[in-house]
PDB file of C-alpha atoms in Angstrom:
ATOM      1  CA  LEU A   1      -2.582   3.405   9.484  1.00 95.00           C
ATOM      2  CA  LEU A   2      -5.290   5.989  10.064  1.00 94.00           C
ATOM      3  CA  GLU A   3      -6.307   4.243  13.356  1.00 95.00           C
ATOM      4  CA  LYS A   4      -2.774   4.349  14.592  1.00 96.00           C
ATOM      5  CA  ILE A   5      -2.678   8.160  13.863  1.00 97.00           C
ATOM      6  CA  PHE A   6      -5.987   8.545  15.681  1.00 96.00           C
ATOM      7  CA  GLU A   7      -4.572   6.647  18.557  1.00 96.00           C
ATOM      8  CA  HIS A   8      -1.481   8.862  18.545  1.00 97.00           C
ATOM      9  CA  ALA A   9      -3.615  12.039  18.494  1.00 97.00           C
ATOM     10  CA  ARG A  10      -5.839  10.816  21.448  1.00 96.00           C
ATOM     11  CA  LYS A  11      -2.825   9.787  23.401  1.00 97.00           C
ATOM     12  CA  GLU A  12      -1.030  13.187  22.950  1.00 97.00           C
ATOM     13  CA  TYR A  13      -4.202  15.268  23.538  1.00 97.00           C
ATOM     14  CA  PRO A  14      -4.243  18.189  24.504  1.00 97.00           C
ATOM     15  CA  PHE A  15      -1.155  18.539  22.692  1.00 97.00           C
ATOM     16  CA  GLU A  16      -0.346  18.241  19.100  1.00 98.00           C
ATOM     17  CA  CYS A  17       1.082  15.004  17.741  1.00 98.00           C
ATOM     18  CA  CYS A  18       3.106  14.620  14.440  1.00 98.00           C
ATOM     19  CA  GLY A  19       4.659  11.995  12.378  1.00 98.00           C
ATOM     20  CA  PHE A  20       4.779  10.294   9.018  1.00 97.00           C
ATOM     21  CA  ILE A  21       3.311   7.741   6.647  1.00 98.00           C
ATOM     22  CA  VAL A  22       5.847   6.163   4.265  1.00 97.00           C
ATOM     23  CA  GLY A  23       5.605   3.778   1.309  1.00 97.00           C
ATOM     24  CA  PRO A  24       7.857   1.678  -0.848  1.00 97.00           C
ATOM     25  CA  ALA A  25       9.786   3.805  -3.356  1.00 95.00           C
ATOM     26  CA  ASP A  26       8.971   1.416  -6.283  1.00 95.00           C
ATOM     27  CA  SER A  27       5.256   1.617  -5.665  1.00 93.00           C
ATOM     28  CA  PRO A  28       4.084   5.407  -6.085  1.00 86.00           C
ATOM     29  CA  ALA A  29       0.708   5.137  -4.496  1.00 87.00           C
ATOM     30  CA  ALA A  30       1.327   2.569  -1.804  1.00 95.00           C
ATOM     31  CA  LEU A  31       1.313   3.352   1.967  1.00 96.00           C
ATOM     32  CA  SER A  32       3.184   0.890   4.156  1.00 95.00           C
ATOM     33  CA  ARG A  33       3.717   2.180   7.611  1.00 96.00           C
ATOM     34  CA  TRP A  34       3.226   4.892  10.261  1.00 96.00           C
ATOM     35  CA  ILE A  35       6.072   6.457  12.049  1.00 97.00           C
ATOM     36  CA  PRO A  36       5.257   8.796  14.999  1.00 97.00           C
ATOM     37  CA  CYS A  37       7.521  11.622  15.771  1.00 97.00           C
ATOM     38  CA  MET A  38       8.234  13.427  19.063  1.00 95.00           C
ATOM     39  CA  ASN A  39       6.720  16.993  19.147  1.00 97.00           C
ATOM     40  CA  ALA A  40       9.611  19.064  20.516  1.00 97.00           C
ATOM     41  CA  GLN A  41       7.673  22.304  20.369  1.00 97.00           C
ATOM     42  CA  ASP A  42       7.595  22.853  24.132  1.00 97.00           C
ATOM     43  CA  GLU A  43      11.329  22.112  24.588  1.00 96.00           C
ATOM     44  CA  TYR A  44      12.196  24.689  21.906  1.00 96.00           C
ATOM     45  CA  HIS A  45       9.662  27.247  23.094  1.00 97.00           C
ATOM     46  CA  ASP A  46      11.259  27.009  26.630  1.00 97.00           C
ATOM     47  CA  ARG A  47      14.702  27.631  25.138  1.00 96.00           C
ATOM     48  CA  ASP A  48      13.803  30.453  22.803  1.00 97.00           C
ATOM     49  CA  PRO A  49      10.190  31.632  23.008  1.00 97.00           C
ATOM     50  CA  VAL A  50      10.946  34.578  20.674  1.00 96.00           C
ATOM     51  CA  GLN A  51      11.836  32.119  17.764  1.00 94.00           C
ATOM     52  CA  PHE A  52       9.153  29.471  18.966  1.00 95.00           C
ATOM     53  CA  PRO A  53       6.233  31.513  20.469  1.00 95.00           C
ATOM     54  CA  ARG A  54       3.765  28.764  20.255  1.00 95.00           C
ATOM     55  CA  THR A  55       3.463  25.676  22.687  1.00 96.00           C
ATOM     56  CA  SER A  56       2.635  22.097  21.764  1.00 96.00           C
ATOM     57  CA  GLN A  57      -0.996  22.960  22.417  1.00 95.00           C
ATOM     58  CA  ASN A  58      -1.209  24.808  19.101  1.00 95.00           C
ATOM     59  CA  ALA A  59       2.038  23.824  17.169  1.00 95.00           C
ATOM     60  CA  TYR A  60       4.382  21.033  16.393  1.00 96.00           C
ATOM     61  CA  PHE A  61       8.167  20.990  15.783  1.00 95.00           C
ATOM     62  CA  MET A  62       9.534  17.488  14.925  1.00 95.00           C
ATOM     63  CA  GLU A  63      12.683  16.737  17.067  1.00 93.00           C
ATOM     64  CA  PRO A  64      15.567  17.359  14.663  1.00 94.00           C
ATOM     65  CA  HIS A  65      17.696  14.315  15.582  1.00 95.00           C
ATOM     66  CA  GLN A  66      14.815  11.980  15.410  1.00 95.00           C
ATOM     67  CA  LEU A  67      13.662  13.574  12.071  1.00 94.00           C
ATOM     68  CA  LEU A  68      17.204  12.900  10.615  1.00 95.00           C
ATOM     69  CA  LYS A  69      17.190   9.372  11.963  1.00 96.00           C
ATOM     70  CA  ILE A  70      13.830   8.608  10.339  1.00 95.00           C
ATOM     71  CA  GLN A  71      14.787  10.147   7.014  1.00 94.00           C
ATOM     72  CA  LYS A  72      17.925   7.916   7.042  1.00 97.00           C
ATOM     73  CA  GLU A  73      15.962   4.917   7.860  1.00 96.00           C
ATOM     74  CA  ILE A  74      13.482   5.436   5.108  1.00 96.00           C
ATOM     75  CA  ARG A  75      16.163   5.912   2.527  1.00 95.00           C
ATOM     76  CA  LEU A  76      17.859   2.530   3.668  1.00 97.00           C
ATOM     77  CA  ASN A  77      14.647   0.683   3.572  1.00 96.00           C
ATOM     78  CA  SER A  78      13.910   1.966   0.004  1.00 97.00           C
ATOM     79  CA  GLU A  79      10.980   3.941   1.204  1.00 97.00           C
ATOM     80  CA  VAL A  80       9.732   7.440   0.557  1.00 96.00           C
ATOM     81  CA  LEU A  81       7.888   9.923   2.492  1.00 96.00           C
ATOM     82  CA  ARG A  82       4.262  10.091   1.453  1.00 97.00           C
ATOM     83  CA  ILE A  83       2.296  11.949   4.162  1.00 97.00           C
ATOM     84  CA  ILE A  84       3.187  14.201   7.147  1.00 98.00           C
ATOM     85  CA  TYR A  85       0.410  14.231   9.786  1.00 98.00           C
ATOM     86  CA  HIS A  86      -0.212  16.333  12.854  1.00 98.00           C
ATOM     87  CA  SER A  87      -3.222  16.866  15.035  1.00 98.00           C
ATOM     88  CA  HIS A  88      -5.186  19.969  15.959  1.00 97.00           C
ATOM     89  CA  PRO A  89      -6.450  19.778  19.637  1.00 97.00           C
ATOM     90  CA  ASP A  90      -9.880  21.284  20.171  1.00 96.00           C
ATOM     91  CA  SER A  91      -9.741  22.926  16.708  1.00 95.00           C
ATOM     92  CA  ASP A  92     -10.853  21.873  13.182  1.00 96.00           C
ATOM     93  CA  ALA A  93      -8.836  19.765  10.647  1.00 96.00           C
ATOM     94  CA  VAL A  94      -7.754  22.776   8.701  1.00 96.00           C
ATOM     95  CA  PHE A  95      -4.383  23.521   7.028  1.00 96.00           C
ATOM     96  CA  SER A  96      -3.801  26.687   8.901  1.00 93.00           C
ATOM     97  CA  GLU A  97      -1.787  29.874   7.847  1.00 91.00           C
ATOM     98  CA  GLU A  98       0.929  28.567  10.105  1.00 91.00           C
ATOM     99  CA  ASP A  99       0.769  24.969   8.533  1.00 94.00           C
ATOM    100  CA  GLN A 100       1.207  26.665   4.955  1.00 94.00           C
ATOM    101  CA  LYS A 101       4.108  28.801   6.261  1.00 91.00           C
ATOM    102  CA  MET A 102       5.933  25.790   7.659  1.00 92.00           C
ATOM    103  CA  ALA A 103       5.225  23.497   4.632  1.00 95.00           C
ATOM    104  CA  VAL A 104       6.462  26.013   1.969  1.00 95.00           C
ATOM    105  CA  SER A 105       9.753  27.552   1.266  1.00 93.00           C
ATOM    106  CA  GLY A 106      10.480  29.999  -1.608  1.00 92.00           C
ATOM    107  CA  GLY A 107       7.053  29.416  -2.982  1.00 91.00           C
ATOM    108  CA  GLU A 108       7.601  25.700  -3.346  1.00 94.00           C
ATOM    109  CA  PRO A 109       6.760  22.796  -0.997  1.00 96.00           C
ATOM    110  CA  VAL A 110       9.610  21.897   1.474  1.00 94.00           C
ATOM    111  CA  TYR A 111       8.654  18.222   0.770  1.00 93.00           C
ATOM    112  CA  PRO A 112       7.573  17.946  -2.840  1.00 89.00           C
ATOM    113  CA  ASP A 113       5.003  15.170  -3.591  1.00 91.00           C
ATOM    114  CA  VAL A 114       4.117  14.971   0.125  1.00 96.00           C
ATOM    115  CA  SER A 115       0.711  15.501   1.443  1.00 97.00           C
ATOM    116  CA  TYR A 116      -0.421  16.664   4.864  1.00 98.00           C
ATOM    117  CA  LEU A 117      -2.941  15.058   6.989  1.00 98.00           C
ATOM    118  CA  VAL A 118      -4.529  17.166   9.791  1.00 98.00           C
ATOM    119  CA  VAL A 119      -6.685  15.244  12.469  1.00 98.00           C
ATOM    120  CA  SER A 120      -8.951  17.034  14.686  1.00 97.00           C
ATOM    121  CA  VAL A 121      -9.232  15.834  18.312  1.00 96.00           C
ATOM    122  CA  LYS A 122     -11.967  17.593  20.396  1.00 96.00           C
ATOM    123  CA  LYS A 123     -12.333  16.947  23.988  1.00 94.00           C
ATOM    124  CA  GLY A 124     -10.070  13.847  23.735  1.00 92.00           C
ATOM    125  CA  LYS A 125     -12.196  12.280  20.850  1.00 93.00           C
ATOM    126  CA  MET A 126     -11.578  12.222  17.111  1.00 92.00           C
ATOM    127  CA  ASP A 127     -13.643  14.800  15.211  1.00 93.00           C
ATOM    128  CA  GLU A 128     -12.528  14.906  11.665  1.00 96.00           C
ATOM    129  CA  TYR A 129      -9.465  14.558   9.396  1.00 97.00           C
ATOM    130  CA  LYS A 130      -8.518  16.133   5.935  1.00 98.00           C
ATOM    131  CA  LEU A 131      -5.709  15.428   3.616  1.00 98.00           C
ATOM    132  CA  PHE A 132      -4.044  18.575   2.020  1.00 98.00           C
ATOM    133  CA  SER A 133      -2.081  18.385  -1.282  1.00 96.00           C
ATOM    134  CA  TRP A 134      -0.034  20.863  -3.148  1.00 96.00           C
ATOM    135  CA  LEU A 135      -1.702  22.741  -6.005  1.00 94.00           C
ATOM    136  CA  SER A 136       0.894  24.453  -8.195  1.00 90.00           C
ATOM    137  CA  LYS A 137      -1.716  26.822  -9.808  1.00 91.00           C
ATOM    138  CA  GLN A 138      -2.674  28.204  -6.440  1.00 89.00           C
ATOM    139  CA  SER A 139       0.803  27.811  -4.856  1.00 90.00           C
ATOM    140  CA  LYS A 140      -0.625  26.329  -1.679  1.00 91.00           C
ATOM    141  CA  PHE A 141      -1.851  23.335  -0.039  1.00 94.00           C
ATOM    142  CA  VAL A 142      -5.637  22.627  -0.410  1.00 94.00           C
TER     143      VAL A 142
END
């Protein structure tokens, strides 16, 4: 699954890629498949640059219709979302302040029990990757 994400990140470079890793609902730690998602950041930036000031070179916004379709599909397949991934082109694999802001609402994770994988792609080549999980005591992803 990690190789597929790396391939997705290299293909989308110099833009951010995004997607999911899901697993069977009846097996808490299992990861079964990778689902890439369209980064609609540029489309939304073009429509409303005030609300969406960043471009896909430094942000991602999962296409809402595709996101709903994927969520429905994983429910129908008795799967659950385990990991949300995205790439950082020409930057380190860090969970940025913007990433924290988008992953948290009202002091709680938007997607409870989901981790975030950030992969770094520098000059079109994989550099590093890190997985971030919610720590309640710190009220943030680390």
